[in-house]
Amino acid sequence: MQKPNKRLENQTCIVTGSSSGIGKAVAKAMGSEGANIVVNYHSSKEKAEEVADWIEKNSSCGNALVIKCDVSKEDDVKNMFNKTIDYFGTVDVCVANAGMQIDHPLHEMPLDAWQKVIDVNLTGQFLCAKEAIIEFLKRGMRKDVSKSLGKIIHMSSVHEEIPWAGHANYAASKGALLMLMESICQEYAPHKVRCNSLAPGAIKTDINKEVWSSEKELEKLLKLIPYKRMGVPDDIGSVASWLASDESEYINGTTIFVDGGMTCYPGFATNG
Ligand code: BGC
C-alpha cells in the first residue's frame, strides 16, 4: 500500500461491500488517508469487523463503523446513511462498490440471476448515490475539508466497455453504470459534486478465484492483460483515495480504467 498522506482527514467515507476484496482495500486506503470509514457488509459481519479493527488500530486512520446493509434495498440504504450521519456527522465520500456476478449463458440465464445482478450492481449504486447527494445538498460545503461538496465513486469494470459472453447481466449492469455516472455528473456538478467511476480489470479477489486458482486459466487470462500481471486490490485502493481527494478535483464524469491495459484489446496486437 502507498504511504498515506492524510488527503482525506476529517472526511467520512462510506464504502459499500468493504468486508473483502476491492472494497476492503479501498476502505483501508481511505482510512489510511485519515478518513472515517463506514465498513458496509451484506453477509460477512466478522470480516467487516476485522477491516474496522484494522482501521481503528492504525494511528494514521480515522475511526470506523460497521453497518450491515443490502444495497439493493432502499430502506437498508437509507438506514445506513442515517446511522452514518448520526455517528460521524455527515458523509463526504460514497464509494458504491458492492457488486456480484452470477454467470450463465444467456439462453440459460434464469430471470432471478439477471434481476439480482442488476439489483445489486446497478440499482444499489443508484440508491447509494441518491442518498449521498441528498446529504451533500442538505449539508452544504465544508470548505475546511474539501473543495467539492461531495464525491461519489462508482465501482464499474472493464466490462462497461468490453462485452462479456456468458456474463450479459454483469456487463449490462456495468454498461448502465456509465450513463448513471455521467448523468449524475451532468446534473450535480454545478452543485460542486464530483461523480466518477473506477473500472478495474482482472483484480485478484474471490469473484474470479476460479480463474486465477487454475494455472491454465490464469495463463489464458494473462494473454488479455498487456501489462502481464493480474491486479491486486491495493491497485484500486490507491487510485480510489486519490480520486476522492482534492488532488483530482477537476476530474468529473469520467471512468478511470485500472486494468493493466486490458481495454487496449491485446488480442489485436498480432491479429485483425
Ligand atoms: C470481473 C472479474 C474479471 C474482470 C476482467 C471484473 O469486472 O468481476 O471477474 O476477472 O472483470 O474480466
PDB file of C-alpha atoms and ligand atoms in Angstrom:
ATOM      1  CA  MET A   1       0.000   0.000   0.000  1.00  0.00           C
ATOM      2  CA  GLN A   2       1.196   3.552  -0.805  1.00  0.00           C
ATOM      3  CA  LYS A   3       2.422   5.703   2.072  1.00  0.00           C
ATOM      4  CA  PRO A   4      -0.647   7.585   3.298  1.00  0.00           C
ATOM      5  CA  ASN A   5      -0.594  11.354   3.324  1.00  0.00           C
ATOM      6  CA  LYS A   6      -3.813  12.327   5.083  1.00  0.00           C
ATOM      7  CA  ARG A   7      -5.578  13.604   1.993  1.00  0.00           C
ATOM      8  CA  LEU A   8      -8.985  12.665   3.446  1.00  0.00           C
ATOM      9  CA  GLU A   9      -8.554  13.860   7.010  1.00  0.00           C
ATOM     10  CA  ASN A  10     -11.826  14.789   8.771  1.00  0.00           C
ATOM     11  CA  GLN A  11     -13.879  13.307   5.948  1.00  0.00           C
ATOM     12  CA  THR A  12     -16.263  10.372   6.207  1.00  0.00           C
ATOM     13  CA  CYS A  13     -16.389   7.712   3.521  1.00  0.00           C
ATOM     14  CA  ILE A  14     -18.991   5.013   3.073  1.00  0.00           C
ATOM     15  CA  VAL A  15     -17.518   2.073   1.187  1.00  0.00           C
ATOM     16  CA  THR A  16     -20.157  -0.482   0.259  1.00  0.00           C
ATOM     17  CA  GLY A  17     -19.135  -4.119   0.164  1.00  0.00           C
ATOM     18  CA  SER A  18     -15.947  -3.440   2.090  1.00  0.00           C
ATOM     19  CA  SER A  19     -15.659  -6.633   4.131  1.00  0.00           C
ATOM     20  CA  SER A  20     -13.488  -8.176   1.409  1.00  0.00           C
ATOM     21  CA  GLY A  21     -11.802  -7.763  -1.969  1.00  0.00           C
ATOM     22  CA  ILE A  22     -11.607  -4.394  -3.681  1.00  0.00           C
ATOM     23  CA  GLY A  23     -13.939  -2.710  -1.171  1.00  0.00           C
ATOM     24  CA  LYS A  24     -11.743  -3.781   1.730  1.00  0.00           C
ATOM     25  CA  ALA A  25      -8.629  -2.350   0.040  1.00  0.00           C
ATOM     26  CA  VAL A  26     -10.476   0.907  -0.674  1.00  0.00           C
ATOM     27  CA  ALA A  27     -11.673   1.147   2.937  1.00  0.00           C
ATOM     28  CA  LYS A  28      -8.137   0.616   4.273  1.00  0.00           C
ATOM     29  CA  ALA A  29      -6.558   3.014   1.786  1.00  0.00           C
ATOM     30  CA  MET A  30      -9.078   5.785   2.506  1.00  0.00           C
ATOM     31  CA  GLY A  31      -8.839   5.098   6.242  1.00  0.00           C
ATOM     32  CA  SER A  32      -5.059   5.492   5.967  1.00  0.00           C
ATOM     33  CA  GLU A  33      -5.630   8.923   4.447  1.00  0.00           C
ATOM     34  CA  GLY A  34      -7.176   9.927   7.757  1.00  0.00           C
ATOM     35  CA  ALA A  35     -10.839   9.375   6.827  1.00  0.00           C
ATOM     36  CA  ASN A  36     -13.559   7.897   8.995  1.00  0.00           C
ATOM     37  CA  ILE A  37     -14.798   4.772   7.267  1.00  0.00           C
ATOM     38  CA  VAL A  38     -18.156   3.045   7.193  1.00  0.00           C
ATOM     39  CA  VAL A  39     -17.391  -0.598   6.532  1.00  0.00           C
ATOM     40  CA  ASN A  40     -20.546  -1.925   4.926  1.00  0.00           C
ATOM     41  CA  TYR A  41     -21.229  -5.630   4.565  1.00  0.00           C
ATOM     42  CA  HIS A  42     -24.078  -7.799   3.414  1.00  0.00           C
ATOM     43  CA  SER A  43     -23.331 -11.186   4.961  1.00  0.00           C
ATOM     44  CA  SER A  44     -19.805 -11.369   6.441  1.00  0.00           C
ATOM     45  CA  LYS A  45     -20.038  -9.484   9.723  1.00  0.00           C
ATOM     46  CA  GLU A  46     -16.802 -10.929  11.113  1.00  0.00           C
ATOM     47  CA  LYS A  47     -14.774  -9.948   8.092  1.00  0.00           C
ATOM     48  CA  ALA A  48     -16.229  -6.432   8.203  1.00  0.00           C
ATOM     49  CA  GLU A  49     -15.273  -6.185  11.872  1.00  0.00           C
ATOM     50  CA  GLU A  50     -11.708  -7.220  11.039  1.00  0.00           C
ATOM     51  CA  VAL A  51     -11.462  -4.392   8.497  1.00  0.00           C
ATOM     52  CA  ALA A  52     -12.891  -1.932  11.035  1.00  0.00           C
ATOM     53  CA  ASP A  53     -10.438  -3.158  13.713  1.00  0.00           C
ATOM     54  CA  TRP A  54      -7.519  -2.638  11.342  1.00  0.00           C
ATOM     55  CA  ILE A  55      -8.672   0.930  10.735  1.00  0.00           C
ATOM     56  CA  GLU A  56      -9.303   1.647  14.410  1.00  0.00           C
ATOM     57  CA  LYS A  57      -5.865   0.320  15.427  1.00  0.00           C
ATOM     58  CA  ASN A  58      -3.922   2.133  12.723  1.00  0.00           C
ATOM     59  CA  SER A  59      -2.865   5.514  14.061  1.00  0.00           C
ATOM     60  CA  SER A  60      -2.919   7.294  10.695  1.00  0.00           C
ATOM     61  CA  CYS A  61      -6.584   6.291  10.174  1.00  0.00           C
ATOM     62  CA  GLY A  62      -9.796   7.905  11.291  1.00  0.00           C
ATOM     63  CA  ASN A  63     -12.487   5.863  13.039  1.00  0.00           C
ATOM     64  CA  ALA A  64     -14.554   3.006  11.662  1.00  0.00           C
ATOM     65  CA  LEU A  65     -18.183   1.964  11.897  1.00  0.00           C
ATOM     66  CA  VAL A  66     -19.549  -1.376  10.690  1.00  0.00           C
ATOM     67  CA  ILE A  67     -23.014  -1.313   9.112  1.00  0.00           C
ATOM     68  CA  LYS A  68     -24.971  -4.187   7.603  1.00  0.00           C
ATOM     69  CA  CYS A  69     -26.905  -3.205   4.511  1.00  0.00           C
ATOM     70  CA  ASP A  70     -28.250  -4.824   1.386  1.00  0.00           C
ATOM     71  CA  VAL A  71     -27.592  -2.036  -1.119  1.00  0.00           C
ATOM     72  CA  SER A  72     -30.437  -3.213  -3.347  1.00  0.00           C
ATOM     73  CA  LYS A  73     -32.995  -2.367  -0.604  1.00  0.00           C
ATOM     74  CA  GLU A  74     -33.963   1.281  -0.299  1.00  0.00           C
ATOM     75  CA  ASP A  75     -34.773   1.103   3.431  1.00  0.00           C
ATOM     76  CA  ASP A  76     -31.424  -0.533   4.174  1.00  0.00           C
ATOM     77  CA  VAL A  77     -29.549   2.155   2.257  1.00  0.00           C
ATOM     78  CA  LYS A  78     -31.470   4.981   3.962  1.00  0.00           C
ATOM     79  CA  ASN A  79     -30.754   3.372   7.309  1.00  0.00           C
ATOM     80  CA  MET A  80     -27.022   3.094   6.510  1.00  0.00           C
ATOM     81  CA  PHE A  81     -26.844   6.792   5.665  1.00  0.00           C
ATOM     82  CA  ASN A  82     -28.867   7.798   8.742  1.00  0.00           C
ATOM     83  CA  LYS A  83     -26.619   5.757  11.047  1.00  0.00           C
ATOM     84  CA  THR A  84     -23.510   7.212   9.408  1.00  0.00           C
ATOM     85  CA  ILE A  85     -24.749  10.781   9.773  1.00  0.00           C
ATOM     86  CA  ASP A  86     -25.789  10.183  13.406  1.00  0.00           C
ATOM     87  CA  TYR A  87     -22.368   8.742  14.224  1.00  0.00           C
ATOM     88  CA  PHE A  88     -19.934  10.807  12.150  1.00  0.00           C
ATOM     89  CA  GLY A  89     -21.999  13.933  11.432  1.00  0.00           C
ATOM     90  CA  THR A  90     -22.083  13.688   7.635  1.00  0.00           C
ATOM     91  CA  VAL A  91     -20.863  11.803   4.560  1.00  0.00           C
ATOM     92  CA  ASP A  92     -18.193  13.272   2.272  1.00  0.00           C
ATOM     93  CA  VAL A  93     -17.380  10.341   0.014  1.00  0.00           C
ATOM     94  CA  CYS A  94     -19.530   7.453  -1.157  1.00  0.00           C
ATOM     95  CA  VAL A  95     -17.814   4.547  -2.854  1.00  0.00           C
ATOM     96  CA  ALA A  96     -20.579   2.440  -4.392  1.00  0.00           C
ATOM     97  CA  ASN A  97     -18.536  -0.715  -4.655  1.00  0.00           C
ATOM     98  CA  ALA A  98     -20.766  -3.663  -3.707  1.00  0.00           C
ATOM     99  CA  GLY A  99     -21.198  -5.915  -6.689  1.00  0.00           C
ATOM    100  CA  MET A 100     -21.672  -9.522  -7.728  1.00  0.00           C
ATOM    101  CA  GLN A 101     -21.522 -11.950 -10.615  1.00  0.00           C
ATOM    102  CA  ILE A 102     -23.991 -14.761 -11.340  1.00  0.00           C
ATOM    103  CA  ASP A 103     -22.786 -16.211 -14.611  1.00  0.00           C
ATOM    104  CA  HIS A 104     -24.877 -18.141 -17.149  1.00  0.00           C
ATOM    105  CA  PRO A 105     -25.038 -18.466 -20.914  1.00  0.00           C
ATOM    106  CA  LEU A 106     -27.760 -16.016 -21.897  1.00  0.00           C
ATOM    107  CA  HIS A 107     -30.198 -18.666 -23.153  1.00  0.00           C
ATOM    108  CA  GLU A 108     -29.954 -20.450 -19.806  1.00  0.00           C
ATOM    109  CA  MET A 109     -29.971 -17.384 -17.578  1.00  0.00           C
ATOM    110  CA  PRO A 110     -32.843 -17.510 -15.061  1.00  0.00           C
ATOM    111  CA  LEU A 111     -34.657 -14.204 -14.626  1.00  0.00           C
ATOM    112  CA  ASP A 112     -33.576 -14.316 -10.994  1.00  0.00           C
ATOM    113  CA  ALA A 113     -29.885 -14.275 -11.941  1.00  0.00           C
ATOM    114  CA  TRP A 114     -30.465 -11.332 -14.260  1.00  0.00           C
ATOM    115  CA  GLN A 115     -32.526  -9.404 -11.712  1.00  0.00           C
ATOM    116  CA  LYS A 116     -30.280  -9.991  -8.706  1.00  0.00           C
ATOM    117  CA  VAL A 117     -27.188  -8.738 -10.516  1.00  0.00           C
ATOM    118  CA  ILE A 118     -28.998  -5.657 -11.843  1.00  0.00           C
ATOM    119  CA  ASP A 119     -30.486  -5.001  -8.378  1.00  0.00           C
ATOM    120  CA  VAL A 120     -27.131  -5.069  -6.593  1.00  0.00           C
ATOM    121  CA  ASN A 121     -24.739  -3.731  -9.251  1.00  0.00           C
ATOM    122  CA  LEU A 122     -26.947  -1.019 -10.727  1.00  0.00           C
ATOM    123  CA  THR A 123     -29.942  -0.227  -8.503  1.00  0.00           C
ATOM    124  CA  GLY A 124     -27.698  -0.468  -5.437  1.00  0.00           C
ATOM    125  CA  GLN A 125     -25.373   2.150  -6.882  1.00  0.00           C
ATOM    126  CA  PHE A 126     -28.317   4.402  -7.781  1.00  0.00           C
ATOM    127  CA  LEU A 127     -29.706   4.168  -4.232  1.00  0.00           C
ATOM    128  CA  CYS A 128     -26.334   4.949  -2.640  1.00  0.00           C
ATOM    129  CA  ALA A 129     -25.617   7.854  -4.982  1.00  0.00           C
ATOM    130  CA  LYS A 130     -29.098   9.259  -4.339  1.00  0.00           C
ATOM    131  CA  GLU A 131     -28.732   9.213  -0.551  1.00  0.00           C
ATOM    132  CA  ALA A 132     -25.223  10.676  -0.812  1.00  0.00           C
ATOM    133  CA  ILE A 133     -26.461  13.571  -2.951  1.00  0.00           C
ATOM    134  CA  ILE A 134     -29.383  14.239  -0.595  1.00  0.00           C
ATOM    135  CA  GLU A 135     -26.879  14.581   2.272  1.00  0.00           C
ATOM    136  CA  PHE A 136     -24.387  16.664   0.262  1.00  0.00           C
ATOM    137  CA  LEU A 137     -27.078  19.176  -0.762  1.00  0.00           C
ATOM    138  CA  LYS A 138     -28.575  19.365   2.721  1.00  0.00           C
ATOM    139  CA  ARG A 139     -25.234  19.836   4.462  1.00  0.00           C
ATOM    140  CA  GLY A 140     -23.580  22.316   2.095  1.00  0.00           C
ATOM    141  CA  MET A 141     -19.877  22.931   1.505  1.00  0.00           C
ATOM    142  CA  ARG A 142     -17.240  22.038   4.074  1.00  0.00           C
ATOM    143  CA  LYS A 143     -14.512  24.281   2.735  1.00  0.00           C
ATOM    144  CA  ASP A 144     -12.154  23.268   5.534  1.00  0.00           C
ATOM    145  CA  VAL A 145     -12.039  19.653   4.318  1.00  0.00           C
ATOM    146  CA  SER A 146     -12.647  19.633   0.544  1.00  0.00           C
ATOM    147  CA  LYS A 147     -13.096  21.857  -2.478  1.00  0.00           C
ATOM    148  CA  SER A 148     -16.059  19.709  -3.572  1.00  0.00           C
ATOM    149  CA  LEU A 149     -19.477  19.384  -1.994  1.00  0.00           C
ATOM    150  CA  GLY A 150     -19.067  15.623  -2.018  1.00  0.00           C
ATOM    151  CA  LYS A 151     -17.597  12.800  -4.036  1.00  0.00           C
ATOM    152  CA  ILE A 152     -19.226   9.696  -5.483  1.00  0.00           C
ATOM    153  CA  ILE A 153     -17.130   6.880  -6.864  1.00  0.00           C
ATOM    154  CA  HIS A 154     -18.915   4.112  -8.728  1.00  0.00           C
ATOM    155  CA  MET A 155     -17.077   0.808  -8.922  1.00  0.00           C
ATOM    156  CA  SER A 156     -17.530  -0.162 -12.520  1.00  0.00           C
ATOM    157  CA  SER A 157     -15.463  -2.630 -14.539  1.00  0.00           C
ATOM    158  CA  VAL A 158     -13.649  -3.004 -17.834  1.00  0.00           C
ATOM    159  CA  HIS A 159     -16.955  -4.618 -18.776  1.00  0.00           C
ATOM    160  CA  GLU A 160     -18.626  -1.227 -19.014  1.00  0.00           C
ATOM    161  CA  GLU A 161     -16.745  -1.244 -22.337  1.00  0.00           C
ATOM    162  CA  ILE A 162     -15.746  -4.835 -23.146  1.00  0.00           C
ATOM    163  CA  PRO A 163     -18.680  -7.144 -23.954  1.00  0.00           C
ATOM    164  CA  TRP A 164     -18.598 -10.361 -21.922  1.00  0.00           C
ATOM    165  CA  ALA A 165     -20.161 -13.558 -23.268  1.00  0.00           C
ATOM    166  CA  GLY A 166     -21.676 -15.675 -20.518  1.00  0.00           C
ATOM    167  CA  HIS A 167     -21.903 -12.639 -18.252  1.00  0.00           C
ATOM    168  CA  ALA A 168     -24.520 -10.475 -20.004  1.00  0.00           C
ATOM    169  CA  ASN A 169     -26.226  -9.475 -16.738  1.00  0.00           C
ATOM    170  CA  TYR A 170     -22.933  -8.285 -15.257  1.00  0.00           C
ATOM    171  CA  ALA A 171     -21.780  -6.472 -18.416  1.00  0.00           C
ATOM    172  CA  ALA A 172     -25.219  -4.837 -18.818  1.00  0.00           C
ATOM    173  CA  SER A 173     -25.112  -3.592 -15.209  1.00  0.00           C
ATOM    174  CA  LYS A 174     -21.658  -2.082 -15.713  1.00  0.00           C
ATOM    175  CA  GLY A 175     -22.520  -0.559 -19.103  1.00  0.00           C
ATOM    176  CA  ALA A 176     -25.527   1.128 -17.499  1.00  0.00           C
ATOM    177  CA  LEU A 177     -23.335   2.494 -14.713  1.00  0.00           C
ATOM    178  CA  LEU A 178     -21.513   4.613 -17.270  1.00  0.00           C
ATOM    179  CA  MET A 179     -24.712   6.502 -18.125  1.00  0.00           C
ATOM    180  CA  LEU A 180     -25.740   6.693 -14.463  1.00  0.00           C
ATOM    181  CA  MET A 181     -22.369   8.201 -13.530  1.00  0.00           C
ATOM    182  CA  GLU A 182     -22.286  10.648 -16.443  1.00  0.00           C
ATOM    183  CA  SER A 183     -25.889  11.734 -15.869  1.00  0.00           C
ATOM    184  CA  ILE A 184     -25.192  12.370 -12.181  1.00  0.00           C
ATOM    185  CA  CYS A 185     -22.161  14.446 -13.128  1.00  0.00           C
ATOM    186  CA  GLN A 186     -24.172  16.479 -15.630  1.00  0.00           C
ATOM    187  CA  GLU A 187     -26.936  17.064 -13.071  1.00  0.00           C
ATOM    188  CA  TYR A 188     -24.934  17.774  -9.904  1.00  0.00           C
ATOM    189  CA  ALA A 189     -21.512  19.067 -10.985  1.00  0.00           C
ATOM    190  CA  PRO A 190     -22.978  22.605 -10.910  1.00  0.00           C
ATOM    191  CA  HIS A 191     -23.519  21.990  -7.173  1.00  0.00           C
ATOM    192  CA  LYS A 192     -19.826  21.003  -6.912  1.00  0.00           C
ATOM    193  CA  VAL A 193     -20.493  17.267  -6.629  1.00  0.00           C
ATOM    194  CA  ARG A 194     -17.876  15.069  -8.265  1.00  0.00           C
ATOM    195  CA  CYS A 195     -19.053  11.750  -9.665  1.00  0.00           C
ATOM    196  CA  ASN A 196     -16.659   9.340 -11.363  1.00  0.00           C
ATOM    197  CA  SER A 197     -16.188   5.630 -11.946  1.00  0.00           C
ATOM    198  CA  LEU A 198     -13.274   3.306 -11.456  1.00  0.00           C
ATOM    199  CA  ALA A 199     -13.128   0.414 -13.893  1.00  0.00           C
ATOM    200  CA  PRO A 200     -10.917  -2.373 -12.574  1.00  0.00           C
ATOM    201  CA  GLY A 201      -9.660  -5.087 -14.868  1.00  0.00           C
ATOM    202  CA  ALA A 202      -8.823  -8.542 -13.565  1.00  0.00           C
ATOM    203  CA  ILE A 203      -8.118  -7.946  -9.896  1.00  0.00           C
ATOM    204  CA  LYS A 204      -7.253 -10.990  -7.800  1.00  0.00           C
ATOM    205  CA  THR A 205     -10.255 -11.423  -5.475  1.00  0.00           C
ATOM    206  CA  ASP A 206     -12.797 -14.100  -4.631  1.00  0.00           C
ATOM    207  CA  ILE A 207     -15.014 -13.004  -7.546  1.00  0.00           C
ATOM    208  CA  ASN A 208     -12.566 -14.503 -10.072  1.00  0.00           C
ATOM    209  CA  LYS A 209     -10.895 -17.149  -7.903  1.00  0.00           C
ATOM    210  CA  GLU A 210     -11.952 -19.873 -10.302  1.00  0.00           C
ATOM    211  CA  VAL A 211      -9.753 -18.266 -12.949  1.00  0.00           C
ATOM    212  CA  TRP A 212      -6.599 -17.412 -11.006  1.00  0.00           C
ATOM    213  CA  SER A 213      -6.516 -20.643  -8.992  1.00  0.00           C
ATOM    214  CA  SER A 214      -6.081 -22.694 -12.182  1.00  0.00           C
ATOM    215  CA  GLU A 215      -2.681 -22.342 -13.857  1.00  0.00           C
ATOM    216  CA  LYS A 216      -4.161 -22.942 -17.303  1.00  0.00           C
ATOM    217  CA  GLU A 217      -6.944 -20.389 -16.856  1.00  0.00           C
ATOM    218  CA  LEU A 218      -4.520 -17.848 -15.415  1.00  0.00           C
ATOM    219  CA  GLU A 219      -2.263 -18.227 -18.436  1.00  0.00           C
ATOM    220  CA  LYS A 220      -5.254 -17.556 -20.713  1.00  0.00           C
ATOM    221  CA  LEU A 221      -6.239 -14.530 -18.640  1.00  0.00           C
ATOM    222  CA  LEU A 222      -2.740 -13.044 -18.764  1.00  0.00           C
ATOM    223  CA  LYS A 223      -2.988 -13.012 -22.557  1.00  0.00           C
ATOM    224  CA  LEU A 224      -5.722 -10.398 -22.081  1.00  0.00           C
ATOM    225  CA  ILE A 225      -3.530  -8.126 -19.965  1.00  0.00           C
ATOM    226  CA  PRO A 226      -0.779  -6.246 -21.817  1.00  0.00           C
ATOM    227  CA  TYR A 227       0.955  -5.455 -18.506  1.00  0.00           C
ATOM    228  CA  LYS A 228       1.200  -9.216 -17.838  1.00  0.00           C
ATOM    229  CA  ARG A 229       0.058  -9.380 -14.255  1.00  0.00           C
ATOM    230  CA  MET A 230      -3.271  -9.579 -12.525  1.00  0.00           C
ATOM    231  CA  GLY A 231      -4.166  -6.555 -10.459  1.00  0.00           C
ATOM    232  CA  VAL A 232      -4.360  -6.644  -6.679  1.00  0.00           C
ATOM    233  CA  PRO A 233      -6.989  -4.850  -4.580  1.00  0.00           C
ATOM    234  CA  ASP A 234      -4.453  -2.212  -3.455  1.00  0.00           C
ATOM    235  CA  ASP A 235      -4.060  -1.148  -7.110  1.00  0.00           C
ATOM    236  CA  ILE A 236      -7.646   0.083  -6.842  1.00  0.00           C
ATOM    237  CA  GLY A 237      -7.396   1.360  -3.250  1.00  0.00           C
ATOM    238  CA  SER A 238      -4.615   3.806  -4.082  1.00  0.00           C
ATOM    239  CA  VAL A 239      -6.402   5.236  -7.130  1.00  0.00           C
ATOM    240  CA  ALA A 240      -9.703   5.481  -5.238  1.00  0.00           C
ATOM    241  CA  SER A 241      -8.094   7.529  -2.432  1.00  0.00           C
ATOM    242  CA  TRP A 242      -6.562   9.905  -4.932  1.00  0.00           C
ATOM    243  CA  LEU A 243      -9.841  10.173  -6.842  1.00  0.00           C
ATOM    244  CA  ALA A 244     -11.649  11.085  -3.613  1.00  0.00           C
ATOM    245  CA  SER A 245      -9.062  13.719  -2.729  1.00  0.00           C
ATOM    246  CA  ASP A 246      -8.719  17.312  -3.904  1.00  0.00           C
ATOM    247  CA  GLU A 247      -5.630  16.306  -5.897  1.00  0.00           C
ATOM    248  CA  SER A 248      -8.020  15.093  -8.594  1.00  0.00           C
ATOM    249  CA  GLU A 249     -10.509  17.942  -8.099  1.00  0.00           C
ATOM    250  CA  TYR A 250     -11.024  18.731 -11.782  1.00  0.00           C
ATOM    251  CA  ILE A 251     -11.852  15.126 -12.729  1.00  0.00           C
ATOM    252  CA  ASN A 252     -15.611  14.774 -13.082  1.00  0.00           C
ATOM    253  CA  GLY A 253     -17.862  12.490 -15.129  1.00  0.00           C
ATOM    254  CA  THR A 254     -15.035  10.166 -16.114  1.00  0.00           C
ATOM    255  CA  THR A 255     -14.251   6.478 -15.894  1.00  0.00           C
ATOM    256  CA  ILE A 256     -10.695   5.679 -14.916  1.00  0.00           C
ATOM    257  CA  PHE A 257      -9.643   2.248 -16.126  1.00  0.00           C
ATOM    258  CA  VAL A 258      -7.257   0.472 -13.764  1.00  0.00           C
ATOM    259  CA  ASP A 259      -6.655  -2.629 -15.823  1.00  0.00           C
ATOM    260  CA  GLY A 260      -3.018  -3.066 -16.896  1.00  0.00           C
ATOM    261  CA  GLY A 261      -4.105  -2.179 -20.426  1.00  0.00           C
ATOM    262  CA  MET A 262      -6.897  -4.754 -20.768  1.00  0.00           C
ATOM    263  CA  THR A 263      -9.129  -2.262 -22.599  1.00  0.00           C
ATOM    264  CA  CYS A 264      -6.445  -1.944 -25.303  1.00  0.00           C
ATOM    265  CA  TYR A 265      -7.680  -5.271 -26.746  1.00  0.00           C
ATOM    266  CA  PRO A 266      -4.324  -7.128 -26.756  1.00  0.00           C
ATOM    267  CA  GLY A 267      -5.840  -9.853 -28.994  1.00  0.00           C
ATOM    268  CA  PHE A 268      -5.405  -7.349 -31.810  1.00  0.00           C
ATOM    269  CA  ALA A 269      -1.644  -6.966 -31.213  1.00  0.00           C
ATOM    270  CA  THR A 270      -0.923  -9.734 -33.697  1.00  0.00           C
ATOM    271  CA  ASN A 271      -4.282 -10.077 -35.436  1.00  0.00           C
ATOM    272  CA  GLY A 272      -7.086  -8.205 -37.112  1.00  0.00           C
TER     273      GLY A 272
HETATM  274  C1  BGC B   1     -14.902  -9.143 -13.048  1.00  0.00           C
HETATM  275  C2  BGC B   1     -13.813 -10.163 -12.913  1.00  0.00           C
HETATM  276  C3  BGC B   1     -12.996 -10.248 -14.185  1.00  0.00           C
HETATM  277  C4  BGC B   1     -12.574  -8.877 -14.673  1.00  0.00           C
HETATM  278  C5  BGC B   1     -11.898  -8.922 -16.035  1.00  0.00           C
HETATM  279  C6  BGC B   1     -14.287  -7.828 -13.464  1.00  0.00           C
HETATM  280  O1  BGC B   1     -15.222  -6.816 -13.516  1.00  0.00           O
HETATM  281  O2  BGC B   1     -15.614  -9.019 -11.829  1.00  0.00           O
HETATM  282  O3  BGC B   1     -14.372 -11.425 -12.618  1.00  0.00           O
HETATM  283  O4  BGC B   1     -11.842 -11.032 -13.965  1.00  0.00           O
HETATM  284  O5  BGC B   1     -13.680  -8.014 -14.720  1.00  0.00           O
HETATM  285  O6  BGC B   1     -12.635  -9.665 -16.960  1.00  0.00           O
END
